[in-house]
Amino acid sequence: MCAAPRERSVFLGLLPWPERVQVARALRTETVGGLVLLAAAVVALVWANTPWSGAYEHIRDFHFGIPALGLDLSVGHWTADGLLVLFFLVAGIELKRELVVGELRTPATAALPVVAAVCGMAVPASFYLATTSIGGGSGAGWAVPMATDIAFALAVLAVLSTHLPSAMRAFLLTLAVVDDLGAILVIAIFFTADLNPVALAGAVAGLVVFYLLQRYRVRGWWWYVPLGVAIWALMYNGGVHATVAGVAMGLILRTVRDPGEEASPGERTEHLLRPVSAGVAVPLFALFAAGVGVSAPALGEVFTRPEPLGVVLGLVVGKTVGIFAGTYLAARFTRARLNPDLAWADVFALAVLAGIGFTVALLIGDLAFPDPADAEHIKAAVLLGSFIAAAVAALLVKRRNGIYRRLWEAEARDEDADGVPDIYQQTGSRHGAGGER
């Protein structure tokens, strides 16, 4: 007798309850942080285009630190190479959790968001390279339009007051996690300075000690904080971008609870650092990275110079085409099927929204174009491309907002007021409070 065909999993359907709680907690912080990020970006743009722009540049370029340790950096570099490590540390913890207990833990569930994210990185890079090749420009910025800024994207949704279903938000989060991993690999491989083998060996030794402390269940922040700072400093002096140290430590932190443990080290660290990352580190980075002069001639150069034009096309067109095509191909050739309550227009809206590339795009832009004059054009292109993507996505999402509201209300209904939505307690539900699929 032939075996019955396996049931296809629903893409953008109902999340298991524990996973939904975790995603909601993470996205709540990212949404608030995204609003702060928006405010910081606006302040930077306004400040850099006022008569007081000289004060902005003076503060951004002011140097301080410990020269003897190779850490005499400007305020702008401290935010990019120092504070942003917290952002990447949280990203590393997110990636570890997704790989161990989340959507990426099995090939079947990981296939669709991974394929969508990979296409969403490769296609924008191809758009950039094609544009610069035709226009005779530099291909150095090929990685700038690759990454999605989840905080910025969620902030746009928050401003729209949409009731996006939890699975669609989780899809955005997973896309961003894979995007961040790709960006981290790009930074580590392609944007390294002159390597210092001794310092790098020290950083690797520090990571080994970090792993052993986790392996033998050693507790106490007084072990990890000094060690983490030392690993960061050694990585920076080793010639590899210091944010890689944050990701490495995030991947080492244990995310599965031991018996009787209320929270794993990864959960505790993420709980403590996510608000600081989303509400302080990333907005401060934006404050000192987004301050570019905006004028009619400057905006005109975005569309006449091949490098910034390639960034805009990569973010607005490349991201949309890549993520939508990758999602469709994964749904067409894997066991995933689209939630019947949603349409492919919803996936298209998410793909456009993912064209908002801010934090990591600005960081890679600075690394790819060391000349401040070139970097200014790239920053302007990132800001303009992100604005266009946000505006188009807002129109698309608003058109479907009625559908989102009905789905959200069905997911959130809790008539017995027990704290668990009724949909998770229906007889025969595969998404009960226990989280079994």
Coordinates of C-alpha atoms in Angstrom, one line a residue:
M1 CA 0.0 0.0 0.0
C2 CA 1.3 3.5 -0.9
A3 CA 1.9 5.9 2.0
A4 CA -0.4 8.9 2.2
P5 CA 1.2 12.1 1.0
R6 CA 2.6 14.3 3.7
E7 CA 0.5 17.3 4.6
R8 CA 1.8 20.6 3.3
S9 CA 2.6 23.1 6.0
V10 CA 0.8 26.4 5.9
F11 CA 3.0 29.4 5.1
L12 CA 2.0 32.5 7.0
G13 CA -0.4 30.5 9.0
L14 CA -0.9 30.3 12.8
L15 CA 2.3 30.1 14.9
P16 CA 2.5 27.6 17.8
W17 CA 1.7 29.5 21.0
P18 CA 5.2 29.4 22.7
E19 CA 6.7 30.6 19.5
R20 CA 4.1 33.3 19.1
V21 CA 4.8 34.6 22.7
Q22 CA 8.6 34.7 22.0
V23 CA 8.1 36.5 18.6
A24 CA 5.6 39.0 20.1
R25 CA 8.1 39.8 22.9
A26 CA 10.9 40.4 20.5
L27 CA 8.9 42.4 18.0
R28 CA 7.4 44.6 20.7
T29 CA 10.8 45.8 21.6
E30 CA 12.0 46.1 18.0
T31 CA 8.9 48.1 17.1
V32 CA 9.5 50.6 20.0
G33 CA 13.2 50.7 19.1
G34 CA 12.3 51.3 15.5
L35 CA 10.2 54.4 16.4
V36 CA 13.2 55.7 18.3
L37 CA 15.4 54.9 15.3
L38 CA 13.1 56.8 13.0
A39 CA 13.3 59.8 15.4
A40 CA 17.1 59.6 15.5
A41 CA 17.3 59.5 11.7
V42 CA 15.1 62.5 11.4
V43 CA 17.1 64.5 14.0
A44 CA 20.3 63.6 12.2
L45 CA 19.0 64.7 8.8
V46 CA 17.6 67.9 10.2
W47 CA 20.7 68.7 12.2
A48 CA 23.0 68.1 9.3
N49 CA 21.0 70.4 7.1
T50 CA 20.9 73.4 9.4
P51 CA 23.3 76.2 10.1
W52 CA 24.5 74.1 13.1
S53 CA 25.7 71.3 10.9
G54 CA 29.3 72.2 11.9
A55 CA 28.5 71.2 15.5
Y56 CA 27.1 67.9 14.3
E57 CA 30.3 67.1 12.4
H58 CA 32.4 68.3 15.3
I59 CA 30.7 65.9 17.7
R60 CA 30.6 63.0 15.2
D61 CA 34.4 63.4 14.5
F62 CA 35.5 64.0 18.1
H63 CA 38.1 61.3 19.1
F64 CA 38.5 59.7 22.5
G65 CA 39.6 56.4 23.9
I66 CA 42.8 54.5 24.8
P67 CA 45.4 55.0 22.0
A68 CA 47.8 52.5 23.6
L69 CA 45.3 49.8 23.0
G70 CA 44.5 50.9 19.5
L71 CA 41.1 52.3 20.5
D72 CA 41.4 56.0 19.8
L73 CA 38.1 56.3 17.9
S74 CA 35.7 59.1 16.8
V75 CA 32.2 59.2 18.3
G76 CA 30.9 58.0 15.0
H77 CA 33.3 55.0 15.0
W78 CA 32.5 54.2 18.6
T79 CA 28.8 53.9 17.7
A80 CA 29.5 51.8 14.6
D81 CA 32.3 49.6 16.0
G82 CA 31.3 49.6 19.7
L83 CA 27.7 50.1 20.4
L84 CA 26.5 48.3 17.3
V85 CA 28.2 45.1 18.7
L86 CA 25.2 44.9 21.0
F87 CA 22.9 44.8 18.0
F88 CA 24.9 42.0 16.4
L89 CA 25.1 40.1 19.7
V90 CA 21.3 40.1 19.9
A91 CA 21.2 39.1 16.3
G92 CA 23.5 36.2 17.0
I93 CA 21.3 35.0 19.9
E94 CA 18.2 35.3 17.6
L95 CA 19.9 33.2 15.0
K96 CA 21.0 30.6 17.5
R97 CA 17.4 30.4 18.8
E98 CA 16.0 30.1 15.3
L99 CA 18.5 27.3 14.5
V100 CA 17.8 25.4 17.7
V101 CA 14.1 25.8 18.5
G102 CA 12.7 28.2 15.9
E103 CA 11.7 28.2 12.2
L104 CA 15.2 27.3 11.0
R105 CA 15.6 24.1 13.2
T106 CA 14.5 21.7 10.4
P107 CA 15.0 21.9 6.7
A108 CA 11.3 21.7 6.0
T109 CA 10.4 24.8 8.0
A110 CA 13.6 26.7 7.2
A111 CA 13.4 26.2 3.4
L112 CA 11.0 29.0 2.6
P113 CA 12.3 31.9 4.7
V114 CA 15.9 30.9 3.9
V115 CA 15.3 30.7 0.1
A116 CA 13.4 34.0 0.2
A117 CA 16.1 35.7 2.2
V118 CA 19.0 34.4 0.1
C119 CA 17.2 35.6 -3.1
G120 CA 16.5 38.8 -1.3
M121 CA 20.2 39.3 -0.9
A122 CA 21.5 38.0 -4.2
V123 CA 19.1 39.9 -6.5
P124 CA 19.7 43.4 -5.0
A125 CA 23.5 42.8 -5.3
S126 CA 22.9 41.8 -8.9
F127 CA 20.9 44.9 -9.6
Y128 CA 23.7 47.0 -8.1
L129 CA 26.4 45.3 -10.1
A130 CA 24.4 45.5 -13.3
T131 CA 23.8 49.2 -12.8
T132 CA 27.4 50.1 -12.0
S133 CA 28.6 47.9 -14.9
I134 CA 26.4 49.7 -17.4
G135 CA 27.2 53.1 -15.9
G136 CA 30.9 52.5 -15.6
G137 CA 30.8 52.9 -11.8
S138 CA 32.5 51.1 -8.9
G139 CA 31.2 47.6 -7.8
A140 CA 32.5 48.1 -4.3
G141 CA 29.1 48.7 -2.8
W142 CA 27.4 45.5 -4.1
A143 CA 26.6 44.5 -0.5
V144 CA 24.9 47.8 0.5
P145 CA 21.4 46.9 -0.6
M146 CA 21.4 43.3 0.8
A147 CA 20.1 43.7 4.3
T148 CA 16.6 44.4 5.7
D149 CA 16.3 46.7 8.7
I150 CA 13.7 44.9 10.8
A151 CA 13.3 47.7 13.4
F152 CA 12.7 50.3 10.7
A153 CA 10.3 48.0 8.9
L154 CA 8.3 47.3 12.0
A155 CA 8.3 51.0 12.9
V156 CA 6.6 51.7 9.6
L157 CA 4.0 49.1 10.4
A158 CA 3.5 50.6 13.8
V159 CA 3.0 54.1 12.3
L160 CA 0.4 52.5 10.0
S161 CA -1.4 50.9 13.0
T162 CA -1.8 47.7 11.1
H163 CA -3.0 44.4 12.6
L164 CA -0.5 42.2 10.7
P165 CA -0.9 38.5 11.6
S166 CA 1.8 37.2 13.9
A167 CA 3.1 34.7 11.3
M168 CA 3.7 37.6 8.8
R169 CA 5.7 39.5 11.5
A170 CA 7.6 36.3 12.2
F171 CA 8.4 35.9 8.5
L172 CA 9.8 39.4 8.5
L173 CA 11.8 38.6 11.6
T174 CA 13.2 35.4 10.1
L175 CA 14.1 37.2 6.9
A176 CA 15.9 39.8 8.9
V177 CA 17.8 37.2 10.9
V178 CA 19.0 35.4 7.7
D179 CA 19.8 38.8 6.2
D180 CA 21.9 39.8 9.2
L181 CA 23.8 36.5 8.9
G182 CA 24.5 37.2 5.3
A183 CA 25.6 40.7 6.1
I184 CA 27.9 39.5 8.9
L185 CA 29.5 37.0 6.6
V186 CA 30.0 39.7 4.0
I187 CA 31.6 42.1 6.5
A188 CA 33.8 39.3 7.9
I189 CA 35.0 38.1 4.5
F190 CA 35.1 41.1 2.2
F191 CA 35.5 44.1 4.5
T192 CA 38.6 43.3 6.6
A193 CA 41.5 45.6 7.2
D194 CA 45.1 44.5 7.4
L195 CA 44.9 41.4 9.5
N196 CA 46.9 41.2 12.8
P197 CA 47.4 37.4 13.4
V198 CA 48.4 37.9 17.1
A199 CA 45.3 39.9 18.0
L200 CA 43.0 37.5 16.0
A201 CA 44.5 34.5 17.8
G202 CA 43.8 36.3 21.1
A203 CA 40.2 36.9 20.0
V204 CA 39.8 33.2 19.0
A205 CA 41.3 32.1 22.4
G206 CA 38.8 34.4 24.1
L207 CA 35.9 32.8 22.2
V208 CA 37.2 29.4 23.2
V209 CA 37.2 30.4 26.9
F210 CA 33.7 31.9 26.4
Y211 CA 32.5 28.6 25.0
L212 CA 34.1 26.6 27.9
L213 CA 32.4 28.9 30.4
Q214 CA 29.1 28.1 28.7
R215 CA 29.8 24.4 28.4
Y216 CA 30.6 24.0 32.1
R217 CA 27.6 26.2 33.1
V218 CA 29.7 28.9 34.8
R219 CA 27.4 31.8 35.9
G220 CA 28.2 35.4 36.8
W221 CA 28.3 38.5 34.6
W222 CA 31.8 39.3 36.1
W223 CA 33.2 36.5 34.0
Y224 CA 31.5 37.3 30.7
V225 CA 31.5 41.1 30.5
P226 CA 35.3 41.6 30.9
L227 CA 35.9 38.7 28.6
G228 CA 33.4 40.0 26.0
V229 CA 35.1 43.4 26.0
A230 CA 38.5 41.8 25.6
I231 CA 37.2 39.7 22.6
W232 CA 35.7 42.8 21.0
A233 CA 39.0 44.8 21.4
L234 CA 41.1 42.0 20.1
M235 CA 38.8 41.4 17.1
Y236 CA 38.9 45.2 16.3
N237 CA 42.7 45.3 16.5
G238 CA 42.9 42.0 14.5
G239 CA 41.5 43.7 11.4
V240 CA 38.1 42.0 11.4
H241 CA 35.1 44.3 11.9
A242 CA 34.4 44.2 15.6
T243 CA 30.6 43.5 15.2
V244 CA 31.7 39.9 14.2
A245 CA 32.7 39.4 17.8
G246 CA 29.1 40.2 18.9
V247 CA 27.6 37.6 16.6
A248 CA 30.2 34.9 17.6
M249 CA 29.4 35.4 21.3
G250 CA 25.6 35.3 20.5
L251 CA 26.0 32.0 18.7
I252 CA 27.9 30.5 21.6
L253 CA 25.4 31.5 24.3
R254 CA 23.2 28.6 25.2
T255 CA 19.5 29.1 24.2
V256 CA 18.0 25.8 25.5
R257 CA 17.1 25.7 29.2
D258 CA 18.5 23.1 31.5
P259 CA 16.0 21.2 33.7
G260 CA 14.7 23.5 36.4
E261 CA 16.2 26.6 34.8
E262 CA 13.8 29.5 34.4
A263 CA 15.7 31.1 31.5
S264 CA 18.7 30.1 29.4
P265 CA 21.8 32.4 29.3
G266 CA 20.8 33.4 25.8
E267 CA 17.3 34.3 27.0
R268 CA 18.6 36.3 29.9
T269 CA 21.2 38.2 27.8
E270 CA 18.7 39.0 25.1
H271 CA 16.1 40.2 27.7
L272 CA 18.7 42.5 29.2
L273 CA 20.4 43.8 26.0
R274 CA 17.5 43.9 23.4
P275 CA 16.0 47.2 24.9
V276 CA 19.5 48.7 25.1
S277 CA 20.3 47.6 21.5
A278 CA 17.0 48.7 20.0
G279 CA 16.5 51.8 22.1
V280 CA 20.0 53.2 22.5
A281 CA 22.7 51.5 20.4
V282 CA 21.0 51.5 17.0
P283 CA 19.4 55.0 17.3
L284 CA 22.8 56.4 18.4
F285 CA 24.4 54.8 15.4
A286 CA 21.7 56.2 13.2
L287 CA 22.1 59.7 14.7
F288 CA 25.8 59.8 13.7
A289 CA 25.5 57.8 10.4
A290 CA 22.3 59.4 8.8
G291 CA 23.4 63.0 9.0
V292 CA 23.9 63.7 5.3
G293 CA 23.4 67.0 3.4
V294 CA 20.2 66.9 1.4
S295 CA 19.8 69.3 -1.5
A296 CA 18.4 69.2 -4.9
P297 CA 21.8 68.7 -6.6
A298 CA 22.7 66.0 -4.1
L299 CA 19.4 64.2 -4.7
G300 CA 19.9 64.6 -8.4
E301 CA 23.3 62.8 -8.1
V302 CA 21.6 59.8 -6.6
F303 CA 19.9 59.2 -9.9
T304 CA 22.8 60.2 -12.2
R305 CA 25.7 58.5 -10.5
P306 CA 25.8 54.7 -11.0
E307 CA 26.8 53.7 -7.4
P308 CA 23.9 55.5 -5.5
L309 CA 21.5 54.6 -8.3
G310 CA 22.5 50.9 -8.0
V311 CA 21.7 51.1 -4.2
V312 CA 18.3 52.6 -4.8
L313 CA 17.4 50.1 -7.5
G314 CA 18.7 47.3 -5.3
L315 CA 16.6 48.2 -2.3
V316 CA 13.4 49.2 -4.1
V317 CA 13.3 46.8 -7.0
G318 CA 15.9 44.1 -6.3
K319 CA 14.6 43.3 -2.8
T320 CA 11.0 43.1 -4.0
V321 CA 11.8 40.9 -6.9
G322 CA 14.2 38.7 -5.0
I323 CA 12.1 38.0 -1.9
F324 CA 8.8 37.6 -3.8
A325 CA 10.4 35.3 -6.4
G326 CA 12.2 33.3 -3.8
T327 CA 9.0 32.9 -1.7
Y328 CA 7.0 31.8 -4.7
L329 CA 9.6 29.3 -5.9
A330 CA 9.9 27.8 -2.3
A331 CA 6.1 27.5 -2.1
R332 CA 5.9 26.1 -5.6
F333 CA 8.6 23.4 -5.1
T334 CA 8.4 22.6 -1.4
R335 CA 5.6 21.4 0.9
A336 CA 4.7 24.9 2.0
R337 CA 1.4 26.4 0.9
L338 CA 0.1 30.0 1.4
N339 CA -2.4 30.6 4.1
P340 CA -5.8 30.6 2.3
D341 CA -6.9 33.8 4.1
L342 CA -4.0 35.7 2.5
A343 CA -3.1 36.5 -1.1
W344 CA 0.2 36.8 -2.9
A345 CA -0.4 40.5 -2.8
D346 CA 0.3 40.3 0.9
V347 CA 3.6 38.6 0.2
F348 CA 4.4 41.2 -2.3
A349 CA 3.7 44.0 0.2
L350 CA 6.1 42.3 2.7
A351 CA 8.8 42.0 -0.1
V352 CA 8.5 45.7 -0.8
L353 CA 8.7 46.5 3.0
A354 CA 11.9 44.4 3.2
G355 CA 13.5 47.0 0.9
I356 CA 13.9 49.2 3.9
G357 CA 17.6 48.8 4.5
F358 CA 19.1 51.2 7.1
T359 CA 21.3 50.2 9.9
V360 CA 23.4 47.5 8.2
A361 CA 23.2 49.2 4.8
L362 CA 24.7 52.4 6.2
L363 CA 27.4 50.4 8.0
I364 CA 28.4 48.5 4.9
G365 CA 28.3 51.7 2.9
D366 CA 30.9 53.3 5.2
L367 CA 33.1 50.2 4.9
A368 CA 32.8 49.9 1.1
F369 CA 33.4 53.6 0.5
P370 CA 36.1 55.0 2.8
D371 CA 36.1 58.3 1.0
P372 CA 33.6 60.6 2.9
A373 CA 32.4 62.2 -0.3
D374 CA 31.5 58.9 -1.9
A375 CA 30.0 57.6 1.4
E376 CA 27.7 60.7 1.6
H377 CA 26.2 59.8 -1.8
I378 CA 25.7 56.1 -0.7
K379 CA 24.1 57.2 2.6
A380 CA 21.7 59.5 0.7
A381 CA 20.8 56.6 -1.6
V382 CA 20.2 54.3 1.3
L383 CA 17.9 56.9 2.9
L384 CA 16.1 57.6 -0.3
G385 CA 15.7 54.0 -1.3
S386 CA 14.4 53.1 2.2
F387 CA 11.9 56.0 2.1
I388 CA 10.6 54.9 -1.4
A389 CA 10.2 51.3 -0.2
A390 CA 8.4 52.4 3.0
A391 CA 6.0 54.7 1.1
V392 CA 5.1 52.0 -1.5
A393 CA 4.8 49.3 1.2
A394 CA 2.5 51.6 3.2
L395 CA 0.1 52.0 0.2
L396 CA 0.1 48.2 -0.4
V397 CA -0.4 47.3 3.3
K398 CA -3.1 49.9 3.8
R399 CA -5.1 48.4 0.9
R400 CA -5.1 45.0 2.7
N401 CA -5.5 46.3 6.2
G402 CA -9.1 45.1 6.5
I403 CA -8.0 41.5 5.8
Y404 CA -5.1 41.8 8.4
R405 CA -7.5 43.2 11.0
R406 CA -9.9 40.3 10.7
L407 CA -7.1 37.7 10.9
W408 CA -5.6 39.5 13.9
E409 CA -8.9 39.6 15.7
A410 CA -9.5 35.9 15.1
E411 CA -6.0 35.1 16.5
A412 CA -6.4 37.4 19.5
R413 CA -9.9 36.4 20.6
D414 CA -9.9 35.2 24.3
E415 CA -13.5 35.0 25.4
D416 CA -12.6 32.9 28.5
A417 CA -10.0 35.5 29.6
D418 CA -7.4 32.9 30.5
G419 CA -4.5 34.6 28.7
V420 CA -4.4 32.1 25.8
P421 CA -6.3 33.0 22.6
D422 CA -9.2 30.6 22.0
I423 CA -7.9 29.5 18.6
Y424 CA -5.1 27.7 20.4
Q425 CA -7.6 25.7 22.6
Q426 CA -9.9 24.5 19.8
T427 CA -10.4 20.7 19.8
G428 CA -8.0 19.1 17.4
S429 CA -5.9 22.2 16.9
R430 CA -2.3 21.4 15.9
H431 CA -1.1 24.7 17.5
G432 CA -2.1 24.3 21.1
A433 CA -0.6 26.0 24.0
G434 CA 2.0 23.3 24.2
G435 CA 3.4 24.4 20.9
E436 CA 3.4 21.0 19.2
R437 CA 3.1 21.1 15.4

